CSV table of C-alpha atoms in Angstrom, one decimal:
chain,number,residue,atom,x,y,z
A,229,ALA,CA,195.5,-89.4,225.9
A,230,ASP,CA,193.2,-86.7,227.2
A,231,GLY,CA,191.5,-83.4,226.1
A,232,SER,CA,188.8,-81.1,227.4
A,233,LEU,CA,186.1,-78.6,226.4
A,234,ASP,CA,184.8,-75.5,228.3
A,235,LEU,CA,181.3,-74.2,227.7
A,236,SER,CA,180.3,-70.7,228.9
A,237,GLY,CA,178.2,-67.7,228.2
A,238,THR,CA,176.6,-64.6,229.5
A,239,LYS,CA,173.1,-63.7,230.7
A,240,THR,CA,171.9,-60.2,229.9
A,241,LEU,CA,168.7,-58.8,231.4
A,242,THR,CA,167.2,-55.6,230.1
A,243,GLY,CA,164.6,-53.6,232.1
A,244,ARG,CA,166.0,-54.1,235.6
A,245,ASP,CA,169.2,-55.1,237.4
A,246,LEU,CA,170.3,-58.7,237.3
A,247,ASP,CA,170.5,-60.7,240.5
A,248,ALA,CA,173.1,-63.4,240.8
A,249,GLY,CA,171.7,-66.9,240.4
A,250,GLU,CA,168.1,-66.1,239.3
A,251,PHE,CA,168.5,-67.7,235.8
A,252,SER,CA,169.5,-71.3,235.1
A,253,PHE,CA,171.2,-73.0,232.1
A,254,GLU,CA,171.1,-76.6,231.1
A,255,LEU,CA,173.7,-78.7,229.3
A,256,TRP,CA,172.4,-81.7,227.5
A,257,GLU,CA,174.0,-84.5,225.5
A,258,ASP,CA,171.5,-86.2,223.4
A,259,LEU,CA,168.5,-86.8,225.8
A,260,VAL,CA,170.7,-86.8,229.0
A,261,LYS,CA,170.9,-83.6,231.0
A,262,LEU,CA,174.5,-83.4,232.2
A,263,GLU,CA,174.4,-80.3,234.3
A,264,THR,CA,172.5,-77.2,235.4
A,265,VAL,CA,174.3,-74.0,236.4
A,266,THR,CA,173.4,-70.4,237.3
A,267,HIS,CA,175.1,-67.1,236.5
A,268,ASP,CA,177.1,-64.8,238.8
A,269,VAL,CA,176.2,-61.1,239.6
A,270,ASN,CA,177.8,-60.1,236.2
A,271,GLY,CA,175.7,-62.5,234.3
A,272,ASP,CA,178.5,-64.9,233.5
A,273,PHE,CA,178.0,-68.7,233.7
A,274,SER,CA,180.0,-71.8,232.8
A,275,PHE,CA,179.6,-75.5,233.0
A,276,THR,CA,182.1,-77.8,234.6
A,277,THR,CA,185.0,-78.6,232.1
A,278,LEU,CA,184.2,-81.6,230.0
A,279,ASP,CA,187.2,-84.0,230.1
A,280,TYR,CA,187.8,-86.7,227.4
A,281,ASP,CA,189.9,-89.8,227.1
A,282,LEU,CA,190.4,-92.3,224.3
A,283,THR,CA,187.0,-93.8,224.8
A,284,ASP,CA,185.5,-90.4,223.8
A,285,VAL,CA,187.1,-90.3,220.3
A,286,GLY,CA,184.4,-89.4,217.8
A,287,THR,CA,181.7,-86.7,217.6
A,288,LYS,CA,180.0,-85.2,220.6
A,289,VAL,CA,176.8,-83.1,220.3
A,290,TYR,CA,175.8,-80.9,223.2
A,291,THR,CA,172.7,-78.7,223.6
A,292,ILE,CA,172.6,-75.7,225.8
A,293,VAL,CA,169.3,-74.0,226.8
A,294,GLU,CA,168.0,-71.6,229.4
A,295,THR,CA,165.7,-73.1,232.0
A,296,ALA,CA,162.2,-71.7,231.6
A,297,GLY,CA,161.3,-69.9,234.8
A,298,SER,CA,158.5,-68.0,236.4
A,299,LEU,CA,160.0,-64.7,237.3
A,300,GLY,CA,157.3,-62.0,237.1
A,301,GLY,CA,157.6,-59.7,234.1
A,302,VAL,CA,160.5,-61.7,232.5
A,303,THR,CA,160.4,-62.9,228.9
A,304,TYR,CA,162.7,-66.0,228.8
A,305,ASP,CA,165.2,-66.6,226.0
A,306,THR,CA,164.2,-69.6,224.0
A,307,THR,CA,167.5,-69.8,222.1
A,308,VAL,CA,168.9,-73.4,221.7
A,309,TYR,CA,172.7,-73.6,221.2
A,310,THR,CA,174.1,-76.7,219.6
A,311,VAL,CA,177.8,-77.3,220.1
A,312,VAL,CA,179.3,-80.1,217.9
A,313,VAL,CA,182.9,-81.2,218.5
A,314,HIS,CA,185.1,-83.9,217.0
A,315,VAL,CA,187.4,-85.6,219.4
A,316,SER,CA,190.6,-87.2,217.9
A,317,ASP,CA,193.8,-88.7,219.1
A,318,ASN,CA,197.0,-86.6,218.4
A,319,GLY,CA,199.1,-89.7,219.1
A,320,ASN,CA,201.2,-87.8,221.7
A,321,GLY,CA,199.1,-88.2,224.8
A,322,THR,CA,196.7,-85.4,223.8
A,323,LEU,CA,193.3,-85.4,222.2
A,324,ALA,CA,192.3,-82.8,219.6
A,325,VAL,CA,188.9,-81.3,220.3
A,326,THR,CA,187.8,-79.4,217.2
A,327,LEU,CA,184.5,-77.5,216.5
A,328,ASP,CA,182.3,-78.6,213.7
A,329,GLU,CA,181.7,-75.9,211.1
A,330,GLU,CA,178.0,-75.8,212.1
A,331,SER,CA,178.7,-75.6,215.8
A,332,ALA,CA,177.8,-72.8,218.1
A,333,ASP,CA,180.7,-71.0,219.8
A,334,PRO,CA,181.2,-72.8,223.1
A,335,ASP,CA,182.5,-69.5,224.7
A,336,ALA,CA,179.6,-67.4,223.6
A,337,LEU,CA,176.5,-69.2,224.8
A,338,ASP,CA,174.8,-65.9,225.5
A,339,PHE,CA,171.1,-65.4,226.5
A,340,THR,CA,169.2,-62.1,226.6
A,341,ASN,CA,166.0,-61.7,228.6
A,342,ASP,CA,163.6,-58.7,228.8
A,343,TYR,CA,162.0,-57.5,232.0
A,344,THR,CA,158.8,-55.5,231.8
A,345,ALA,CA,156.4,-54.2,234.5
A,346,THR,CA,153.0,-52.6,234.3
A,347,GLY,CA,150.6,-50.8,236.7
A,348,SER,CA,147.6,-48.6,236.4
A,349,LEU,CA,145.5,-45.8,238.0
A,350,ASP,CA,141.8,-45.2,237.8
A,351,LEU,CA,140.4,-41.7,238.4
A,352,SER,CA,136.7,-41.4,239.1
A,353,GLY,CA,134.1,-39.5,241.1
A,354,THR,CA,130.4,-38.6,241.5
A,355,LYS,CA,128.4,-35.6,240.5
A,356,SER,CA,125.6,-34.5,242.9
A,357,LEU,CA,123.0,-31.9,241.9
A,358,THR,CA,120.5,-30.4,244.4
A,359,GLY,CA,117.4,-28.6,243.3
A,360,ARG,CA,116.4,-30.8,240.4
A,361,ASP,CA,117.0,-34.3,238.9
A,362,LEU,CA,120.3,-34.9,237.3
A,363,ILE,CA,120.4,-35.7,233.5
A,364,ALA,CA,123.1,-38.0,232.1
A,365,GLY,CA,125.9,-36.3,230.3
A,366,GLU,CA,125.0,-32.7,231.3
A,367,PHE,CA,128.2,-32.1,233.3
A,368,THR,CA,131.7,-32.4,232.0
A,369,PHE,CA,134.9,-33.2,233.9
A,370,GLU,CA,138.4,-32.5,232.8
A,371,LEU,CA,141.7,-34.3,233.3
A,372,TRP,CA,144.8,-32.2,233.1
A,373,ILE,CA,148.5,-33.2,233.1
A,374,ASP,CA,151.2,-30.5,233.3
A,375,GLY,CA,148.7,-27.8,232.1
A,376,ILE,CA,147.5,-29.9,229.1
A,377,LEU,CA,143.9,-31.1,228.9
A,378,VAL,CA,144.2,-34.8,228.0
A,379,GLU,CA,140.7,-36.1,228.5
A,380,THR,CA,137.1,-35.2,229.3
A,381,ALA,CA,134.4,-37.3,230.8
A,382,THR,CA,130.7,-36.8,231.5
A,383,ASN,CA,128.4,-38.2,234.2
A,384,ASP,CA,126.0,-41.0,233.8
A,385,GLY,CA,122.4,-41.1,235.0
A,386,ASP,CA,123.5,-41.8,238.6
A,387,GLY,CA,126.1,-39.0,238.5
A,388,ASP,CA,129.1,-41.3,238.3
A,389,PHE,CA,132.0,-40.5,236.0
A,390,SER,CA,135.4,-41.9,235.3
A,391,PHE,CA,138.3,-41.3,233.0
A,392,LEU,CA,140.1,-44.0,231.0
A,393,THR,CA,142.5,-46.2,233.0
A,394,ILE,CA,146.0,-44.7,233.0
A,395,ASP,CA,148.5,-47.5,232.2
A,396,TYR,CA,152.1,-47.4,233.3
A,397,THR,CA,155.3,-49.1,232.1
A,398,LEU,CA,158.9,-49.0,233.4
A,399,ALA,CA,159.4,-45.7,231.6
A,400,ASP,CA,156.8,-44.1,233.9
A,401,VAL,CA,158.6,-44.9,237.2
A,402,GLY,CA,158.6,-41.7,239.2
A,403,GLU,CA,156.1,-39.0,240.4
A,404,HIS,CA,153.0,-38.1,238.4
A,405,THR,CA,150.5,-35.3,239.1
A,406,TYR,CA,147.0,-35.1,237.7
A,407,THR,CA,144.5,-32.3,238.0
A,408,VAL,CA,140.7,-32.9,237.8
A,409,LYS,CA,138.1,-30.2,237.7
A,410,GLU,CA,134.6,-29.6,236.5
A,411,ALA,CA,134.2,-27.7,233.2
A,412,SER,CA,132.3,-24.5,233.6
A,413,GLY,CA,129.0,-24.6,231.7
A,414,THR,CA,126.0,-22.5,230.9
A,415,LEU,CA,123.1,-24.5,232.3
A,416,GLY,CA,120.4,-22.1,233.5
A,417,GLY,CA,120.1,-21.9,237.2
A,418,VAL,CA,123.1,-24.1,237.9
A,419,THR,CA,125.9,-23.0,240.2
A,420,TYR,CA,129.0,-24.9,239.1
A,421,ASP,CA,131.5,-26.5,241.5
A,422,THR,CA,134.9,-24.8,241.4
A,423,THR,CA,136.8,-27.5,243.3
A,424,VAL,CA,140.1,-28.5,241.8
A,425,TYR,CA,141.5,-31.9,242.8
A,426,SER,CA,145.2,-32.8,242.7
A,427,VAL,CA,146.1,-36.5,242.5
A,428,ILE,CA,149.8,-37.2,243.1
A,429,VAL,CA,151.1,-40.7,242.8
A,430,ASP,CA,154.5,-42.4,242.9
A,431,VAL,CA,155.1,-45.2,240.4
A,432,SER,CA,157.8,-47.7,241.5
A,433,ASP,CA,158.9,-51.2,240.3
A,434,ASN,CA,158.0,-54.1,242.6
A,435,GLY,CA,160.5,-56.3,240.7
A,436,ASP,CA,158.0,-59.0,239.9
A,437,GLY,CA,156.5,-57.6,236.8
A,438,THR,CA,154.1,-55.2,238.6
A,439,LEU,CA,154.4,-51.5,239.3
A,440,ALA,CA,153.3,-50.0,242.6
A,441,VAL,CA,151.2,-46.9,242.2
A,442,THR,CA,151.1,-45.2,245.6
A,443,GLU,CA,149.3,-42.0,246.5
A,444,ARG,CA,151.3,-39.2,248.2
A,445,GLU,CA,150.0,-38.1,251.6
A,446,THR,CA,149.1,-34.7,250.0
A,447,SER,CA,147.2,-36.4,247.2
A,448,ASP,CA,143.4,-36.3,246.8
A,449,ASP,CA,141.6,-39.7,246.7
A,450,PRO,CA,141.6,-40.7,243.0
A,451,THR,CA,138.4,-42.6,243.4
A,452,ALA,CA,136.5,-39.8,245.3
A,453,LEU,CA,136.7,-36.9,242.9
A,454,ASP,CA,133.2,-35.7,243.9
A,455,PHE,CA,131.6,-32.5,242.7
A,456,GLU,CA,128.4,-30.9,244.1
A,457,ASN,CA,126.3,-28.5,242.1
A,458,SER,CA,123.1,-26.7,243.1
A,459,TYR,CA,120.2,-25.7,240.9
A,460,ALA,CA,117.9,-22.8,241.6
A,461,ALA,CA,115.0,-21.3,239.6
A,462,THR,CA,113.1,-18.0,240.1
A,463,GLY,CA,109.9,-16.5,238.8
A,464,SER,CA,107.7,-13.5,239.6
A,465,LEU,CA,104.2,-12.1,239.4
A,466,ASP,CA,103.1,-8.4,239.2
A,467,LEU,CA,99.6,-7.4,240.4
A,468,SER,CA,98.3,-4.0,239.5
A,469,GLY,CA,95.2,-2.1,238.7
A,470,THR,CA,93.5,1.3,238.3
A,471,LYS,CA,91.2,3.3,240.6
A,472,THR,CA,88.5,5.3,238.9
A,473,LEU,CA,86.4,7.9,240.7
A,474,THR,CA,83.4,9.5,239.1
A,475,GLY,CA,81.7,12.6,240.4
A,476,ARG,CA,84.9,14.5,241.4
A,477,ASP,CA,88.6,14.6,240.8
A,478,LEU,CA,90.7,11.8,242.3
A,479,ILE,CA,93.4,12.7,244.8
A,480,ALA,CA,96.5,10.6,244.9
A,481,GLY,CA,96.6,8.1,247.8
A,482,GLU,CA,93.1,8.5,249.1
A,483,PHE,CA,92.1,4.9,248.3
A,484,ALA,CA,93.9,1.8,249.5
A,485,PHE,CA,94.0,-1.7,248.1
A,486,GLU,CA,94.9,-4.9,249.9
A,487,LEU,CA,96.6,-8.1,248.8
A,488,TRP,CA,95.7,-11.3,250.6
A,489,GLU,CA,96.9,-14.9,250.5
A,490,GLY,CA,94.4,-17.0,252.3
A,491,LEU,CA,93.9,-15.3,255.7
A,492,VAL,CA,97.2,-13.4,255.6
A,493,LYS,CA,97.3,-9.8,254.3
A,494,LEU,CA,100.5,-9.5,252.4
A,495,GLU,CA,100.4,-5.8,251.6
A,496,ALA,CA,98.4,-2.7,251.3
A,497,VAL,CA,99.1,0.0,248.7
A,498,THR,CA,97.5,3.3,247.5
A,499,HIS,CA,97.1,4.7,244.0
A,500,ASP,CA,99.0,7.6,242.4
A,501,GLY,CA,97.5,10.8,240.9
A,502,ASP,CA,96.3,8.9,237.8
A,503,GLY,CA,94.6,6.2,239.8
A,504,ASP,CA,97.3,3.5,239.1
A,505,PHE,CA,98.4,1.2,241.8
A,506,ALA,CA,100.7,-1.9,242.0
A,507,PHE,CA,101.8,-4.3,244.6
A,508,THR,CA,105.4,-5.2,245.2
A,509,THR,CA,106.5,-7.9,242.8
A,510,LEU,CA,105.9,-11.3,244.1
A,511,THR,CA,109.0,-13.5,243.7
A,512,TYR,CA,109.2,-17.3,243.7
A,513,ASP,CA,111.8,-20.0,244.1
A,514,LEU,CA,111.6,-23.8,243.8
A,515,ASP,CA,109.9,-24.0,247.2
A,516,ASP,CA,106.9,-22.2,245.7
A,517,VAL,CA,106.2,-24.7,242.9
A,518,GLY,CA,102.5,-25.5,242.9
A,519,THR,CA,99.4,-23.3,243.0
A,520,LYS,CA,99.0,-19.9,244.7
A,521,THR,CA,95.7,-18.0,245.2
A,522,TYR,CA,95.6,-14.3,246.0
A,523,THR,CA,92.7,-12.0,246.7
A,524,VAL,CA,92.7,-8.3,246.0
A,525,VAL,CA,90.2,-5.9,247.5
A,526,GLU,CA,89.7,-2.2,248.0
A,527,THR,CA,90.0,-1.1,251.7
A,528,ALA,CA,86.6,0.2,252.9
A,529,GLY,CA,87.1,3.9,253.9
A,530,THR,CA,85.1,6.8,255.3
A,531,LEU,CA,85.4,9.4,252.6
A,532,GLY,CA,82.2,11.5,252.6
A,533,GLY,CA,79.9,10.9,249.6
A,534,VAL,CA,82.0,8.0,248.3
A,535,THR,CA,80.6,4.6,247.5
A,536,TYR,CA,83.4,2.1,247.9
A,537,ASP,CA,83.9,-0.7,245.4
A,538,THR,CA,83.3,-4.1,247.0
A,539,THR,CA,84.7,-6.2,244.1
A,540,GLU,CA,87.0,-9.0,245.2
A,541,TYR,CA,89.5,-10.2,242.6
A,542,MET,CA,90.8,-13.7,242.9
A,543,VAL,CA,94.1,-14.4,241.2
A,544,GLU,CA,95.2,-18.0,240.9
A,545,VAL,CA,98.5,-18.9,239.5
A,546,THR,CA,100.4,-22.2,238.8
A,547,ILE,CA,104.1,-22.1,239.4
A,548,SER,CA,106.2,-24.7,237.6
A,549,ASP,CA,109.9,-25.3,236.9
A,550,ASN,CA,111.1,-24.7,233.3
A,551,GLY,CA,114.4,-26.6,234.1
A,552,ASP,CA,116.5,-23.7,232.9
A,553,GLY,CA,116.6,-21.6,236.0
A,554,THR,CA,113.3,-20.0,235.4
A,555,LEU,CA,109.8,-20.6,236.9
A,556,SER,CA,106.7,-20.5,234.8
A,557,VAL,CA,104.0,-18.5,236.5
A,558,VAL,CA,100.7,-18.8,234.7
């Protein structure tokens, strides 16, 4: 008398397409592995038919498991199926093979696996400031996606800044575009950088649990989002005085006054009808920080009966940067 049993199932993989033969399934009887098989392109698998004869009459217990593998990104199914059958003689040359009430269905030994893949992108750059030292946190940088501001970052003491790492999953496969720019601020004396960076990447599945994040040819370098700002500061000094003449009325412009810096005569001016005179405003920038010394004298003339004033005025000023775009001139 003879009889038989067929054991089969289906492999389902979510997250990516299933390749024929990439998963294995084991058939065990007690502690003996009887067979290992793989699935076809549709995920179906089956073990070789188990044939019985009269020596097999009794109870058979089989265990079916998925072989633990190492495919990247795959979570393996740890289900253990137990198929229990009772083999008995029908007395007519056939054996009855009946399932135990607690047995798994021998035709539905199904396994489901999940496939996931991840990748990431880092966006970073450097802030440079000419004209004065850079202070940590004084400049802000914005990350935009599809016209929406999603994050801001500030520079550290060395000028470096970075946004939070952007993580991708399979749902993100495709093209992604990011815009990075410097936030316009109000720091005195600072000219802000209006550069706008566009980072364009393609996210694709490597099939091994990782996602490839590839920059487009037209993309800016995501790790070189550099901004350059300049700082300038200005200040000024006005020098003026009054000419007084005793003994007769003063005539506009008849006396002249000279402004000297060291051995260099910077300017000569005359007075108005009231005796007032002023030199052109002296303007300073960062190159002038330090000390300046000026001398103001009256030009010796030849007016009859006039005694000229030989006073020499020395004006010494210290120029320093206030750090807000202005220079202190004291």
